[in-house]
Coordinates of N, CA and C in Angstrom, one line a residue:
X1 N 49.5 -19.3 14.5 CA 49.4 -18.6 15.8 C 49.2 -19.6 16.9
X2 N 50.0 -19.6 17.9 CA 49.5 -20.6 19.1 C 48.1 -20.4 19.8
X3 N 47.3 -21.5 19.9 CA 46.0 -21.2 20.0 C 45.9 -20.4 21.4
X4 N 46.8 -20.7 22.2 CA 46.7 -19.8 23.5 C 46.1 -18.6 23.6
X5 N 47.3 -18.1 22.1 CA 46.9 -16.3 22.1 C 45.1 -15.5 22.0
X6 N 44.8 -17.3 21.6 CA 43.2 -16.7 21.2 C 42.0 -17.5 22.0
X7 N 42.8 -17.6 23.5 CA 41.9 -18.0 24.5 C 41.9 -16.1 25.2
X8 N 40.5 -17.0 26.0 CA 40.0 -15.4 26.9 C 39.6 -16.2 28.5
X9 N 40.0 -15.6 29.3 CA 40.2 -15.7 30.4 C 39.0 -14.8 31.1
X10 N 38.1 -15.0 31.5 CA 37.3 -14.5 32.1 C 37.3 -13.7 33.4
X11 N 37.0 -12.5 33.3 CA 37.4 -12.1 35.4 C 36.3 -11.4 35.7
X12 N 35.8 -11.4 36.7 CA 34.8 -11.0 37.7 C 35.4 -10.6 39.1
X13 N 34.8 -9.6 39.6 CA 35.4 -9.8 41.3 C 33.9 -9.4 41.8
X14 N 33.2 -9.9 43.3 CA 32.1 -9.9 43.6 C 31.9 -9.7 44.6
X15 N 30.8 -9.4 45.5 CA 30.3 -9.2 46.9 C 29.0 -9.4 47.3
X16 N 28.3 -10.0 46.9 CA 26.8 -10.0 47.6 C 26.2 -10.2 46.4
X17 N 26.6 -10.6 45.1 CA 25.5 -10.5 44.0 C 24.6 -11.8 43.8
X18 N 24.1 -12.4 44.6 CA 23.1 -13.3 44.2 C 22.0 -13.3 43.4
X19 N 21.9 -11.8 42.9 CA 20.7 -11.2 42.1 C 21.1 -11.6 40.6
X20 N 22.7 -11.5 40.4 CA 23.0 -11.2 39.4 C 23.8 -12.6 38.6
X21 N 24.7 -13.2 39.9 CA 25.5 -14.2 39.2 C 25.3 -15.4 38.5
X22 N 24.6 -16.0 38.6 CA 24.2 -16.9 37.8 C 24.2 -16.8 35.9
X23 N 23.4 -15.5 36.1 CA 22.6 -14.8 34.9 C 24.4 -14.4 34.3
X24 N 25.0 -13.6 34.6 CA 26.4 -13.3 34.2 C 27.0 -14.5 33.9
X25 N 27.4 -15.4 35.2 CA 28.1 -16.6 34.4 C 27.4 -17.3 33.0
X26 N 26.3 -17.6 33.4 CA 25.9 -18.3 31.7 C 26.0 -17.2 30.8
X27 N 26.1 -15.8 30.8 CA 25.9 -15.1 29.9 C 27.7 -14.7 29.5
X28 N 28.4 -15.3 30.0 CA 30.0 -15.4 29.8 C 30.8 -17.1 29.7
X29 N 29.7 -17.8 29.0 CA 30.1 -19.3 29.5 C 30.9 -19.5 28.1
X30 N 31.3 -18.3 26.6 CA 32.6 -18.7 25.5 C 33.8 -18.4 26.5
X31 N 33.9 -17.7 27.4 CA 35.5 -17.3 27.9 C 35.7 -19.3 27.7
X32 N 37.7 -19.2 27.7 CA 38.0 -20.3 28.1 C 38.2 -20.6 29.4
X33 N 38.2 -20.0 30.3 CA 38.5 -19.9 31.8 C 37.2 -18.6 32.4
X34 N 36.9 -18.6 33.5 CA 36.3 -17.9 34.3 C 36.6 -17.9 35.9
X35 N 37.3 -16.9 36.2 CA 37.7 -16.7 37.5 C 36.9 -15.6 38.6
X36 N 36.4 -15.9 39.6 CA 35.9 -14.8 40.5 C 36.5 -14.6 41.8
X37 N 36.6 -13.6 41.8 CA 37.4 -13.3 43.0 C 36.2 -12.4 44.0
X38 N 35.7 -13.5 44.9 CA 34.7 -12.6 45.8 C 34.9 -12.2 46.8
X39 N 35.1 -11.2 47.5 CA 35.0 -10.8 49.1 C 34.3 -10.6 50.0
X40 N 34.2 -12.0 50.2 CA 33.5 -12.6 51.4 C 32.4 -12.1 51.2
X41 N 31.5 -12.6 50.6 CA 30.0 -12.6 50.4 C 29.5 -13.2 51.7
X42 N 27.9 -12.3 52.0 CA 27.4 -12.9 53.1 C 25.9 -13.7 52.8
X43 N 25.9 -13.6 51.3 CA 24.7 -14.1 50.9 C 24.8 -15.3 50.3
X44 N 24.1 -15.4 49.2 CA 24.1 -17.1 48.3 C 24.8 -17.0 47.3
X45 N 25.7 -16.3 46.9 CA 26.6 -15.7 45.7 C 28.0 -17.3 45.5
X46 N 28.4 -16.8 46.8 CA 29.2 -18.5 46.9 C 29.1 -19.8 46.3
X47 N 27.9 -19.8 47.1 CA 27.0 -20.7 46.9 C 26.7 -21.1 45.3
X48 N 25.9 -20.5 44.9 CA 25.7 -20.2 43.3 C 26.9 -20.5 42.3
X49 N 28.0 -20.0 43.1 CA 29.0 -19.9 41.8 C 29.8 -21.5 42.0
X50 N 29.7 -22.2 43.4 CA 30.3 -23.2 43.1 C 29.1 -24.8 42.4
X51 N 28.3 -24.4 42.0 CA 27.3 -25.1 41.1 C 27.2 -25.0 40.0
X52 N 28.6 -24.2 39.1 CA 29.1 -24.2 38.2 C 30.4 -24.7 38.2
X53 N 30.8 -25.9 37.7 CA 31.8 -27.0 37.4 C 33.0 -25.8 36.9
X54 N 33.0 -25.2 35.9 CA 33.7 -24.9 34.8 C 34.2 -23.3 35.5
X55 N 33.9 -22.9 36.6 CA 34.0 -21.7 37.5 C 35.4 -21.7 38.5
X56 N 36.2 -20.6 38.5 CA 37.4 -20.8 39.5 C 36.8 -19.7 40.5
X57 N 36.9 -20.1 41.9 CA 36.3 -19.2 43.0 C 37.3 -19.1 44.1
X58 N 37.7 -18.0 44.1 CA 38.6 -17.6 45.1 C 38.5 -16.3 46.1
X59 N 38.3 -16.7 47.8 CA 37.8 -15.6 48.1 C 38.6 -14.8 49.0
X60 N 38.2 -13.7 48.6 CA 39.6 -13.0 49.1 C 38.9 -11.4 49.6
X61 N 39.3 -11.0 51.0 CA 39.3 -9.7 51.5 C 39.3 -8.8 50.7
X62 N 38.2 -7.6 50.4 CA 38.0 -6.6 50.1 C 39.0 -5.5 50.3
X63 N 39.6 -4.9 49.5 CA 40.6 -3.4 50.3 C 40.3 -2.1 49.4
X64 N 40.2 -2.4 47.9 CA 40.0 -1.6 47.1 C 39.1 -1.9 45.8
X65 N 38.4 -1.7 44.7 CA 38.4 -2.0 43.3 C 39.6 -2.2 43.0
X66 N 40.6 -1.2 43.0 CA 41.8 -1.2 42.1 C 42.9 -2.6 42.7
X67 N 43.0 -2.9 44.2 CA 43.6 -4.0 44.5 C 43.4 -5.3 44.0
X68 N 41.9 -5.0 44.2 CA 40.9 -6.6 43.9 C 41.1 -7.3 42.2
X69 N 40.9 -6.2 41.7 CA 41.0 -6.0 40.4 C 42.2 -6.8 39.6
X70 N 43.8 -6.0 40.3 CA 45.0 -6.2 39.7 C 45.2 -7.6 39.9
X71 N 44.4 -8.1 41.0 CA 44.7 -9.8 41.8 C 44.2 -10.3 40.7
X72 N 43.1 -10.2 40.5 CA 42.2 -10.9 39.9 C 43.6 -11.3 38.5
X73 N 44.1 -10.4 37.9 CA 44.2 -10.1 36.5 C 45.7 -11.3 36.4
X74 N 46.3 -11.1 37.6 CA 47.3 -12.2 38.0 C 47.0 -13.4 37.8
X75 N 45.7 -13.7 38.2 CA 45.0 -15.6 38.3 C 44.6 -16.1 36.7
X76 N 45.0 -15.1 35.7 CA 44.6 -15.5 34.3 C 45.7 -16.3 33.8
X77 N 45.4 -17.4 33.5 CA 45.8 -18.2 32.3 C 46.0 -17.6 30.3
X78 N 45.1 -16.8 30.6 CA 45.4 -16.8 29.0 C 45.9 -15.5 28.9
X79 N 45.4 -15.6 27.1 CA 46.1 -14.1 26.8 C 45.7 -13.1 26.7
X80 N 44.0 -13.3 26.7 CA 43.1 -12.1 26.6 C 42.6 -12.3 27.8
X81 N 41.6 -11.4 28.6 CA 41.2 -10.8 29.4 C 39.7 -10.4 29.3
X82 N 38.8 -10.7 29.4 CA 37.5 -9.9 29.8 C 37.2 -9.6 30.9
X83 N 36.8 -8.6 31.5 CA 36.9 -8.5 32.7 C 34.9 -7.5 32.3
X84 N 34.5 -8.4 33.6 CA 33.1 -8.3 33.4 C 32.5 -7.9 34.6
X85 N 31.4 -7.2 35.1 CA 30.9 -7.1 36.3 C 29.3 -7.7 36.6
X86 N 29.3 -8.2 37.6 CA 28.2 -9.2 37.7 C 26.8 -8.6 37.3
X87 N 26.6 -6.9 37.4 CA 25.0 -6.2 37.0 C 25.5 -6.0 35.3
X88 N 26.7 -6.4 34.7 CA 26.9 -6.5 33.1 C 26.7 -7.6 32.8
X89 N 25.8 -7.5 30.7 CA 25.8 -8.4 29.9 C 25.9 -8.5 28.7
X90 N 26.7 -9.3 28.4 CA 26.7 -8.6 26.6 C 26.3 -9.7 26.3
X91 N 25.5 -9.0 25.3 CA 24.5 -9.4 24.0 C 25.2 -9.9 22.9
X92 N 24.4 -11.2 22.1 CA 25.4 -12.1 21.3 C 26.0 -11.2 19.8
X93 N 25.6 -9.8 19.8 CA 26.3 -8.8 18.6 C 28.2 -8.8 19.2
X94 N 27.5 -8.3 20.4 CA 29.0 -7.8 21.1 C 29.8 -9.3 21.1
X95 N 29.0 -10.5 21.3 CA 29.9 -11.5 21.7 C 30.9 -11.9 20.8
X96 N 29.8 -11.6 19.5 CA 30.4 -12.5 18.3 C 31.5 -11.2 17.8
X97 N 31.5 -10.0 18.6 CA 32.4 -8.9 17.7 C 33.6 -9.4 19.2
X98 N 33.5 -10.0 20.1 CA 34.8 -10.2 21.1 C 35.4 -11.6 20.3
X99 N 34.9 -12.5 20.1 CA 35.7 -13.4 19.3 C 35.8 -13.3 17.9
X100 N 35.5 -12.3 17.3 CA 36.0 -12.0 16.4 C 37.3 -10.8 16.3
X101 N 36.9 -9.8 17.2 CA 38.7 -9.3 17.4 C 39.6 -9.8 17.9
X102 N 39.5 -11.0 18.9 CA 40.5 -11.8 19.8 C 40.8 -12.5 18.7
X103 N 40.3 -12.9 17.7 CA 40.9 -14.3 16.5 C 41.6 -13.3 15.5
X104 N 41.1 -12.0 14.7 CA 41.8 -11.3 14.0 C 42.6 -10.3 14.4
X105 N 42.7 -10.0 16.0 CA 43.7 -8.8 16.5 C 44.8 -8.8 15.9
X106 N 45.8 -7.4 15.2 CA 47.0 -7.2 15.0 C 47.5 -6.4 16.3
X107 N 47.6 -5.3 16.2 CA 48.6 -4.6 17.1 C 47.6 -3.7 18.2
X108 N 46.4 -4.0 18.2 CA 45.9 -3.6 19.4 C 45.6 -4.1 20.7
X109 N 45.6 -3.7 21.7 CA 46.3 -4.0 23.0 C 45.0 -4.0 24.1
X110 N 43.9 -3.1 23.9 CA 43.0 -3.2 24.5 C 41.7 -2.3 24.4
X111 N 40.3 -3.1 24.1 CA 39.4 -2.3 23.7 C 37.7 -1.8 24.7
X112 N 37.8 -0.8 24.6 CA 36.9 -0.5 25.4 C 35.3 -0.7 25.0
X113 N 34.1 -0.9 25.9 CA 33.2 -1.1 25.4 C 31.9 0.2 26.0
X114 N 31.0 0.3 24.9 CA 29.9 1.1 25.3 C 29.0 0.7 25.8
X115 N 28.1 1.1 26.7 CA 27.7 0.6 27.7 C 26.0 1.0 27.5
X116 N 25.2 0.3 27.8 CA 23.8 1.3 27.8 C 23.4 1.0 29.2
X117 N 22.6 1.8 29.8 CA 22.8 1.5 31.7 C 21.2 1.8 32.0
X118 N 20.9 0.8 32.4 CA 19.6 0.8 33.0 C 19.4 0.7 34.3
X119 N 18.2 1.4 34.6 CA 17.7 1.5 35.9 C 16.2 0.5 36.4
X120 N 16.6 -0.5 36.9 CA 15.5 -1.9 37.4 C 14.8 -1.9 35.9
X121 N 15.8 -2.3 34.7 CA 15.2 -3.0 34.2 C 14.8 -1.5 32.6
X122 N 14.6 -0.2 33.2 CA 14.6 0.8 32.2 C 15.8 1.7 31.7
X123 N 15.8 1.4 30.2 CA 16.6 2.0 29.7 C 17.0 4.0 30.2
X124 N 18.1 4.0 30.6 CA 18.6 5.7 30.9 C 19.4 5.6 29.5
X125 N 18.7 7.0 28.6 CA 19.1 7.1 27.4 C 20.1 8.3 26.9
X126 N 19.6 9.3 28.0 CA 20.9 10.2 28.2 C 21.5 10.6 29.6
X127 N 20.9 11.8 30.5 CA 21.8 11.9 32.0 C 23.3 12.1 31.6
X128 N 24.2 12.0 30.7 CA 25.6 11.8 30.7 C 26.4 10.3 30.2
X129 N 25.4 9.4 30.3 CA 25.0 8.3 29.9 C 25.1 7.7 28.4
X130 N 24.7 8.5 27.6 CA 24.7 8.4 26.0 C 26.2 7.6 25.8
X131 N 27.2 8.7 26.3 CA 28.4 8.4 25.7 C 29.6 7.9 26.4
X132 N 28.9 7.3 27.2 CA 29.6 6.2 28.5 C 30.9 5.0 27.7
X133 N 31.8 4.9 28.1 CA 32.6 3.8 27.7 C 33.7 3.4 28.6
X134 N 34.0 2.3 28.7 CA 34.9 1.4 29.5 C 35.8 0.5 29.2
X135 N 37.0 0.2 29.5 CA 37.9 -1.0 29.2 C 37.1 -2.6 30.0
X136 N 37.3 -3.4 29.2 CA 36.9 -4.5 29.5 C 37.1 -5.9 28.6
X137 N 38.1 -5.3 27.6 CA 38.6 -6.4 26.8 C 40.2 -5.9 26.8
X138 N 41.4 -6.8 27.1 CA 42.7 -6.3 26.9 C 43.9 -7.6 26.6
X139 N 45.1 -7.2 26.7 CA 45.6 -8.3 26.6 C 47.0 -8.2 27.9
X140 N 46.3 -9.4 28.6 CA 47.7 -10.0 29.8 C 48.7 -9.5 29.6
X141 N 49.6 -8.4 30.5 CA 50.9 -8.2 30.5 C 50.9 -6.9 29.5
X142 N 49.5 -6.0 28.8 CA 49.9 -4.8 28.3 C 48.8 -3.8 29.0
X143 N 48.1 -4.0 30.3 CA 47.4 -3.2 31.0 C 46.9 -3.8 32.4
X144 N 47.2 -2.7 32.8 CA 47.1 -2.8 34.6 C 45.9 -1.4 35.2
X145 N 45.8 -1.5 36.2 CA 44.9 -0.8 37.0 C 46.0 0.2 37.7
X146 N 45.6 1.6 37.8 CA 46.1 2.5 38.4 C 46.1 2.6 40.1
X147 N 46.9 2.2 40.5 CA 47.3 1.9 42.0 C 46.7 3.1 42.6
X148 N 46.6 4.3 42.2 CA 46.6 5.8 42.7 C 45.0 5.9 42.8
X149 N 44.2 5.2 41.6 CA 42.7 5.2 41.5 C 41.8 4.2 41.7
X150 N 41.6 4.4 43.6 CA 40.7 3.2 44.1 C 39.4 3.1 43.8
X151 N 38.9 4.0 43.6 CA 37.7 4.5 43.3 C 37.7 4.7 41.8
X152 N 36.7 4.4 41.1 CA 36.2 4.4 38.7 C 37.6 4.0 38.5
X153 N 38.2 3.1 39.2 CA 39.6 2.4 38.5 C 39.8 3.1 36.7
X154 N 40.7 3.4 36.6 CA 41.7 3.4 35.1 C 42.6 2.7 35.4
X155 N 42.2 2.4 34.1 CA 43.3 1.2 33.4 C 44.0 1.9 32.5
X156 N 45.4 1.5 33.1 CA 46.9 2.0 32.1 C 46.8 0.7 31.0
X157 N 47.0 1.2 29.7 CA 47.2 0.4 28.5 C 48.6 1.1 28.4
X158 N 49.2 -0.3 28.1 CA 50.9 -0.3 27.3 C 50.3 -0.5 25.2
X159 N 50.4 0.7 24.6 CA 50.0 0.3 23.6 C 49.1 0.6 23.0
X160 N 48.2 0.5 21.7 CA 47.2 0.6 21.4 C 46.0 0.5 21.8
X161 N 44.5 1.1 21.8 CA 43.6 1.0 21.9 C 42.6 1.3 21.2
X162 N 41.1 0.8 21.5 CA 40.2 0.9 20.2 C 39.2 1.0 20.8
X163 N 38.0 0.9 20.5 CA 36.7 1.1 20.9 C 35.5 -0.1 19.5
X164 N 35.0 -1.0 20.4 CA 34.1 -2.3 19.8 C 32.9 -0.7 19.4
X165 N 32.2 -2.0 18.1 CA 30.8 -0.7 17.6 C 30.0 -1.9 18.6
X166 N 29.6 -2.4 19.1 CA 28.6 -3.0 19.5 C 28.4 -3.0 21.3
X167 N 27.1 -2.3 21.9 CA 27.1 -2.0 23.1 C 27.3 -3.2 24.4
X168 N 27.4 -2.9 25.1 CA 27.1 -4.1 26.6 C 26.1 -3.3 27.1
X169 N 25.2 -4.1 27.9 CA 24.1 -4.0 29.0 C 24.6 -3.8 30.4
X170 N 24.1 -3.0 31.0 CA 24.4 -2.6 32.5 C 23.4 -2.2 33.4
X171 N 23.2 -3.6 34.2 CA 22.2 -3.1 35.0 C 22.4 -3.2 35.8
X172 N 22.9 -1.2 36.3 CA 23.7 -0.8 37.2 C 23.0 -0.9 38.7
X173 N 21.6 -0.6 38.5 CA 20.9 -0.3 39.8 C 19.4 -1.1 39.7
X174 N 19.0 -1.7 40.8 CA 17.7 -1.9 40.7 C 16.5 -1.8 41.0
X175 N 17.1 -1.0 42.1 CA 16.2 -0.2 43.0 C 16.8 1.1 43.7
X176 N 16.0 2.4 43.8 CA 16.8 3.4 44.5 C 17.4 3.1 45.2
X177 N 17.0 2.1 46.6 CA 17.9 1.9 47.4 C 18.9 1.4 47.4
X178 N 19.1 0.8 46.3 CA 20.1 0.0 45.4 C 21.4 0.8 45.1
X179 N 20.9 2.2 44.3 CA 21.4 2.8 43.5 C 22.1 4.2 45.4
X180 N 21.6 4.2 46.3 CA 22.1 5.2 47.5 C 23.1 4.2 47.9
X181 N 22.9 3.2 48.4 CA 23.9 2.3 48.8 C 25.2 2.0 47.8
X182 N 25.0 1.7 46.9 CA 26.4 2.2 45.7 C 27.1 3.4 45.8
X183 N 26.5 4.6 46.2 CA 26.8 6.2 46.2 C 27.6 6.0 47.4
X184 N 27.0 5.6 48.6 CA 27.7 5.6 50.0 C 29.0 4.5 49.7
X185 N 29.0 3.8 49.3 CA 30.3 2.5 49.1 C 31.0 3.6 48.5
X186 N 30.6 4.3 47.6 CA 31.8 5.0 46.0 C 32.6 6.4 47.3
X187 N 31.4 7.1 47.8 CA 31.7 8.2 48.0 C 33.1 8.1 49.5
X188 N 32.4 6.8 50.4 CA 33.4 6.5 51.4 C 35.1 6.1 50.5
X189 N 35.1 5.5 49.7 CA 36.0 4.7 49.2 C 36.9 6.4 48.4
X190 N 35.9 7.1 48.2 CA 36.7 8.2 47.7 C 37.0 9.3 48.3
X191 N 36.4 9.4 49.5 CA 36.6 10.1 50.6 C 38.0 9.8 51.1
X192 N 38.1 8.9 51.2 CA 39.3 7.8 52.0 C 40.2 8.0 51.0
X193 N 40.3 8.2 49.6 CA 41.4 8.7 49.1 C 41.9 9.8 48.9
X194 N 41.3 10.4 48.5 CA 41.1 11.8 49.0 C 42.2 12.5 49.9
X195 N 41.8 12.2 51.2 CA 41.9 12.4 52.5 C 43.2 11.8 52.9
X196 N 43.7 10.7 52.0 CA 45.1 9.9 52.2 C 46.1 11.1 51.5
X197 N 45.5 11.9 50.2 CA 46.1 12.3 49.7 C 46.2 13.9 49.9
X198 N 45.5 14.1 51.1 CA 45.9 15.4 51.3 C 44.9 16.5 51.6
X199 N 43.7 15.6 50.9 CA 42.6 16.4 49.9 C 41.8 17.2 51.5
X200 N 41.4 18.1 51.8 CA 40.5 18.8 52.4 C 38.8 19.3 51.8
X201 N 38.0 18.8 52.3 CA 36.4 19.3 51.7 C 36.3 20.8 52.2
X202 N 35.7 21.5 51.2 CA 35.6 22.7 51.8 C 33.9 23.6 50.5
X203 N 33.5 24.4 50.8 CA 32.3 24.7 50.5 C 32.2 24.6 49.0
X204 N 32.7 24.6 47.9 CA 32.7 24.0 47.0 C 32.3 22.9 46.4
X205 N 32.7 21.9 47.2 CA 32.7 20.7 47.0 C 31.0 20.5 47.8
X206 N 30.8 21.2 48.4 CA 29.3 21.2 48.7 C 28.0 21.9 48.1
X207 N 28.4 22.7 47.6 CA 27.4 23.5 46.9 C 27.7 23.6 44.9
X208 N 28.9 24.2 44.8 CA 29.3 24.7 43.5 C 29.3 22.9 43.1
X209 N 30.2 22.3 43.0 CA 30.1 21.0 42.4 C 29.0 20.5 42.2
X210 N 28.3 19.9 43.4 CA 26.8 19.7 43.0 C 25.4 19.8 42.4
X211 N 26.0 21.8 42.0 CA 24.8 22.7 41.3 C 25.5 21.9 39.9
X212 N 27.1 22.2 39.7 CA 27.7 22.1 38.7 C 26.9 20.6 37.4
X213 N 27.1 19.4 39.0 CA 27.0 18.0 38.5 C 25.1 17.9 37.5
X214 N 24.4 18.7 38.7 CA 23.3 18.5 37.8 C 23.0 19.2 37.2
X215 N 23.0 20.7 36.6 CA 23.0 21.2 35.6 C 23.9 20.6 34.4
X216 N 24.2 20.1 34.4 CA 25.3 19.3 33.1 C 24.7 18.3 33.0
X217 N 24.0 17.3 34.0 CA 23.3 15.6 33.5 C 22.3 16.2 33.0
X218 N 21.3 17.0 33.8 CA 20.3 16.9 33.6 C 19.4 17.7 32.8
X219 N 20.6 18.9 32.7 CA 20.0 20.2 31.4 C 20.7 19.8 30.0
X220 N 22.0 20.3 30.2 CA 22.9 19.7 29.2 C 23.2 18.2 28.5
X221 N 23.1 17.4 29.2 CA 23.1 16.5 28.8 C 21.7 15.6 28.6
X222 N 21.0 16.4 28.6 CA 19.2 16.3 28.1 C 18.8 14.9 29.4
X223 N 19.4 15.0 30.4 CA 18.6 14.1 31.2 C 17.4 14.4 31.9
X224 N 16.4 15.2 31.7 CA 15.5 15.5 31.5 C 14.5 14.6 31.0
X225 N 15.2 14.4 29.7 CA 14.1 13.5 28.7 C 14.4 12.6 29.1
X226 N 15.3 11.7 30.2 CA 15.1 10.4 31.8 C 13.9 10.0 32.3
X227 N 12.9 11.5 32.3 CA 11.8 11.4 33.0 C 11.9 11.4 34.3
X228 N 11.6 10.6 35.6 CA 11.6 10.7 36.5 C 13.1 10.3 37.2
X229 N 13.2 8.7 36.4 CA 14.4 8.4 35.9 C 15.6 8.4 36.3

């Protein structure tokens, strides 16, 4: 097998993470390549990432997740893909199960991973959360980002897919204010699609969804036992 096929191309795209990047790059330093694609950070993020030698930093205007994303996926050299986010970490179970499917893969195309999602540092064990999973391992030229979905991007897989037993770390939020300001980026970014595509708000979307959202995290899906959480 040409050793190419069992290099891994590392991708990140970023904005302001100085909290986080450093910790992510060393905690992604087996990829053979590492590429970031940041938009226009106004903090030390830059900074940080060019004090790693072995780091490609390219910065580039924000428009969408799903734009930023597809760019990113273009600047890879190899044949696999990880695509990582700077509050993600995987743990050396998961690491050693990514280079172990990238060296034994047959005919699978791209696998998604489970996630456990913490809040500043504490574990959220249910909320909806339990059974969380994402694409984040694939292979160059058999999956792309859905142009239609700027907002929780999906990824179109050409081909097979699987799911790794071993979780990643996500420490999605670190502070409430942390966690309102993500809500306001998501909700503008989905508002704006929405609204391109036709979409009208009307009292539903204000009351009925809402009641809907949290009786399902928080009763049903035992987020409760979150605690305050």
């Amino acid at each position: 097998m040409n050793s190419k096929n069992l290099k891994i191309s590392v991708l990140l795209i970023t904005r302001n993470e100085e909290k986080h990047i450093k910790e992510v790059i060393e905690n992604v330093d087996f990829g053979d390549e590492i590429i970031i694609i940041d938009s226009l950070s106004t903090d030390k993020t830059t900074n940080i990432i060019n004090t790693f030698k072995n780091v490609k930093l390219i910065s580039r205007p924000f428009k969408n997740f799903t734009d930023q994303r597809n760019f990113a996926i273009k600047q890879a050299a190899n044949n696999w893909i990880l695509f990582i986010d700077a509050d993600e970490r995987i743990p050396k179970k998961l690491k050693d199960e990514i280079l172990e499917t990238v060296k034994f893969n047959n005919n699978i195309n791209a696998y998604m991973f489970r996630r456990r999602f913490y809040l500043n540092k504490i574990l959220i064990k249910y909320s909806g959360l339990q059974s969380e999973t994402t694409y984040r391992l694939f292979k160059k030229g058999y999956a792309f980002y859905d142009e239609d979905k700027i907002v929780h991007e999906r990824l179109v897989v050409k081909g097979k897919s699987a799911i790794l037993k071993n979780h990643m770390n996500h420490y999605c939020f670190t502070t409430y204010e942390n966690y309102k300001q993500k809500m306001i980026l998501y909700a503008g970014l989905q508002a704006r699609a929405l609204y391109n595509n036709g979409k009208i708000a009307n009292w539903l979307h204000f009351i009925v969804r809402p009641a809907y959202k949290f009786l399902t995290n928080y009763i049903f899906r035992l987020g409760f036992l979150d605690g305050k959480e």
